[in-house]
Structure formats: C-alpha cells, structure tokens
C-alpha cells in the first residue's frame, strides 16, 4: 500500500465529463489498495473569470477580498469531485484549506505555506476516505483566507505530499508530460521520461508551464518524487526526481523559451570597477527587471 497524492489541474476538471473521468481515475487507484489524497484546481478558466469579475467591480480590488473571491473556485470543484466519487460507490470527503489547516503567512494573493496539520487528513485516510483538498488556498494565523499565487495548486499538492510523507505526487494535466521543448512550436519535441529537480527548475524558470516553479523547489527540498502525466490516458508521463548516474550523461535535457524578453546592448563600456554597478543601479531605480546578462 502506498500513499499517493493526485493533483488535477483546471483542464482536467473543466466540465462534468472530465470531473467524472478524474473520479474514475482516483477510484481506480483506491481500488489498487492505496491511500489517496486528491488536490484539485478550479474548473477550467474559473479563476480567470473571477479575476476579471473583480476588476470590473473595482480596478484595484483589495487583495484580501480577491483571495476571498478566488478561493471559491476550488471549493466548487472539490465538492463536485466528491459527489462524482460517491456515485461510483466510494467514500470521499472534500476539505477547504481552512479545514485541513494549511497555514500560510499573510501575504494575500501570493502567500507561502508555513505548515500543514497532517493529523486531520491521516484520521480520514485511516477511515478509508479518499481525501479531497482544495488547491491554491490556505489560512493565516488569524484565519484569514489566503491564496498561493496563480498555479498554486501544485504547491498545495507538494506540501501535502511532504507533510504526509507520500510515496509519490502525481500531477495530472492536459499534456503527456514534460517535453524537450514546446511541441506547439517544434514538431520534433519529445517527452522526457526522467528529469532531475535542478533541470526541471531550470526549464520551469525559463517558461515551461507544466509545473509551478515553487512546487519544484518544494519537491527538491523534501525529496518528493513527482510524476507529471496526462489525465486522458494511462501511459506514464515524466518522473521528476533526484539525479541519478544515468541522468548525468545528458548534456542538454531540454530547451525553453520566452517571448517577452528585450535585449539591450550598451557599447563601448570601459573595463573599470564600479561601472557595472552604476549602470545596474540606474536600471534598478527605474524598476526594470534584468533577467540575463551576457
Ligand atoms: N485555480 C488557480 C489558478 O488558476 C490555481 C491553480 O490552478 O493551480 O491559478
Ligand atoms: Mg497549473
């Protein structure tokens, strides 16, 4: 018996059919004799819808109220998923971040998880329940609702996997895994079977969107194996794990790109100490973020 965390992203629970399909997937894992914790995102583009609703009401909405609003998206999907599992004849209970005490700091809209109270979840698992937790949300010390930043359900899944010492954290998504580069642009792009935490961090920071970068840092810190895989078929996806000997032989694992980068060349800069500092101080004073220096 293993303890498995399964995270379903927005596209994997985008409509009724997809929620039912996710439920079947979860039940199948439970049937194999494993304990299952499920983390879900809001349905499809729900979070985007809520964000634009807020900005129609107030162009600069309060961040506390934004979190109050955005956290509702996940509350809808956890309840529907629990109902879908019930109709397959299995037990499941849904929980908000508040209920399983995912404690964060107080930075609304970009909170960081401080700790998770694993006891409540353990009790439910021992009671044969499939535990479904709302992704992307927590509470601070004063019980204010917080959210973890866009794409934050990945972090919820990894945090729960760490707190409960799960055997694997499966990230279900609408692609087959992590690719050597963007298959929409390069036809020869291939799925990567195994990738190390550091290589994944590198790809994620360069714009590969399959995994939220903070969640990869989390996995690395706690040594949690991640399996990024498709929610539409059973084939294995990409394993993200600690580097092993075979992995070191690869020189280039993948290529990521960014379309929003400007390159500015300053010519004729004399090689004198203090000049770089002078240039970058001026740049920083104007709030310009420098990504790469060549
Ligand atoms: N629903 C949230 C978002 O769209 C969190 C997530 O999907 O991971 O950013
Ligand atoms: Mg995501």
Short mmCIF file of N, CA and C in Angstrom, two decimals, residues 158 196-201 213-226 240-243:
data_model
loop_
_atom_site.label_atom_id
_atom_site.label_comp_id
_atom_site.label_asym_id
_atom_site.label_seq_id
_atom_site.Cartn_x
_atom_site.Cartn_y
_atom_site.Cartn_z
N UNK A 158 2.21 19.37 -3.42
CA UNK A 158 3.56 19.03 -2.94
C UNK A 158 3.66 19.21 -1.43
N UNK A 196 15.81 15.55 -13.59
CA UNK A 196 16.18 15.84 -12.20
C UNK A 196 15.51 17.14 -11.74
N UNK A 197 15.44 17.33 -10.42
CA UNK A 197 14.83 18.55 -9.87
C UNK A 197 15.48 19.80 -10.46
N UNK A 198 16.83 19.80 -10.50
CA UNK A 198 17.51 21.01 -10.96
C UNK A 198 17.22 21.32 -12.42
N UNK A 199 17.18 20.28 -13.25
CA UNK A 199 16.87 20.51 -14.66
C UNK A 199 15.43 21.02 -14.81
N UNK A 200 14.54 20.46 -14.00
CA UNK A 200 13.14 20.89 -14.06
C UNK A 200 13.00 22.33 -13.60
N UNK A 201 13.75 22.70 -12.58
CA UNK A 201 13.73 24.09 -12.09
C UNK A 201 14.16 25.04 -13.19
N UNK A 213 7.04 26.73 -10.55
CA UNK A 213 8.44 26.64 -10.12
C UNK A 213 8.60 26.42 -8.62
N UNK A 214 7.78 27.10 -7.82
CA UNK A 214 7.91 26.94 -6.37
C UNK A 214 7.62 25.52 -5.94
N UNK A 215 6.75 24.85 -6.69
CA UNK A 215 6.41 23.47 -6.30
C UNK A 215 7.59 22.53 -6.58
N UNK A 216 8.39 22.85 -7.60
CA UNK A 216 9.57 22.03 -7.88
C UNK A 216 10.61 22.23 -6.77
N UNK A 217 10.75 23.47 -6.32
CA UNK A 217 11.67 23.75 -5.20
C UNK A 217 11.27 22.95 -3.97
N UNK A 218 9.98 22.92 -3.74
CA UNK A 218 9.41 22.17 -2.62
C UNK A 218 9.75 20.69 -2.72
N UNK A 219 9.54 20.13 -3.92
CA UNK A 219 9.80 18.71 -4.14
C UNK A 219 11.27 18.39 -3.91
N UNK A 220 12.12 19.30 -4.38
CA UNK A 220 13.56 19.08 -4.24
C UNK A 220 13.94 19.09 -2.76
N UNK A 221 13.43 20.09 -2.05
CA UNK A 221 13.77 20.24 -0.63
C UNK A 221 13.38 19.00 0.16
N UNK A 222 12.22 18.45 -0.13
CA UNK A 222 11.74 17.32 0.66
C UNK A 222 11.94 15.97 -0.03
N UNK A 223 12.58 15.99 -1.20
CA UNK A 223 12.86 14.75 -1.91
C UNK A 223 11.60 13.99 -2.34
N UNK A 224 10.59 14.73 -2.79
CA UNK A 224 9.35 14.06 -3.21
C UNK A 224 9.41 13.77 -4.70
N UNK A 225 9.10 12.55 -5.07
CA UNK A 225 9.06 12.18 -6.47
C UNK A 225 7.76 12.70 -7.09
N UNK A 226 7.90 13.41 -8.21
CA UNK A 226 6.72 13.92 -8.92
C UNK A 226 6.53 13.11 -10.20
N UNK A 240 9.91 13.38 -12.15
CA UNK A 240 10.84 14.40 -11.70
C UNK A 240 11.41 13.91 -10.38
N UNK A 241 12.73 13.70 -10.36
CA UNK A 241 13.31 13.10 -9.16
C UNK A 241 14.78 13.48 -8.98
N UNK A 242 15.38 12.90 -7.94
CA UNK A 242 16.78 13.19 -7.65
C UNK A 242 17.64 12.65 -8.79
N UNK A 243 18.68 13.39 -9.11
CA UNK A 243 19.55 12.99 -10.21
C UNK A 243 20.19 11.64 -9.93
#
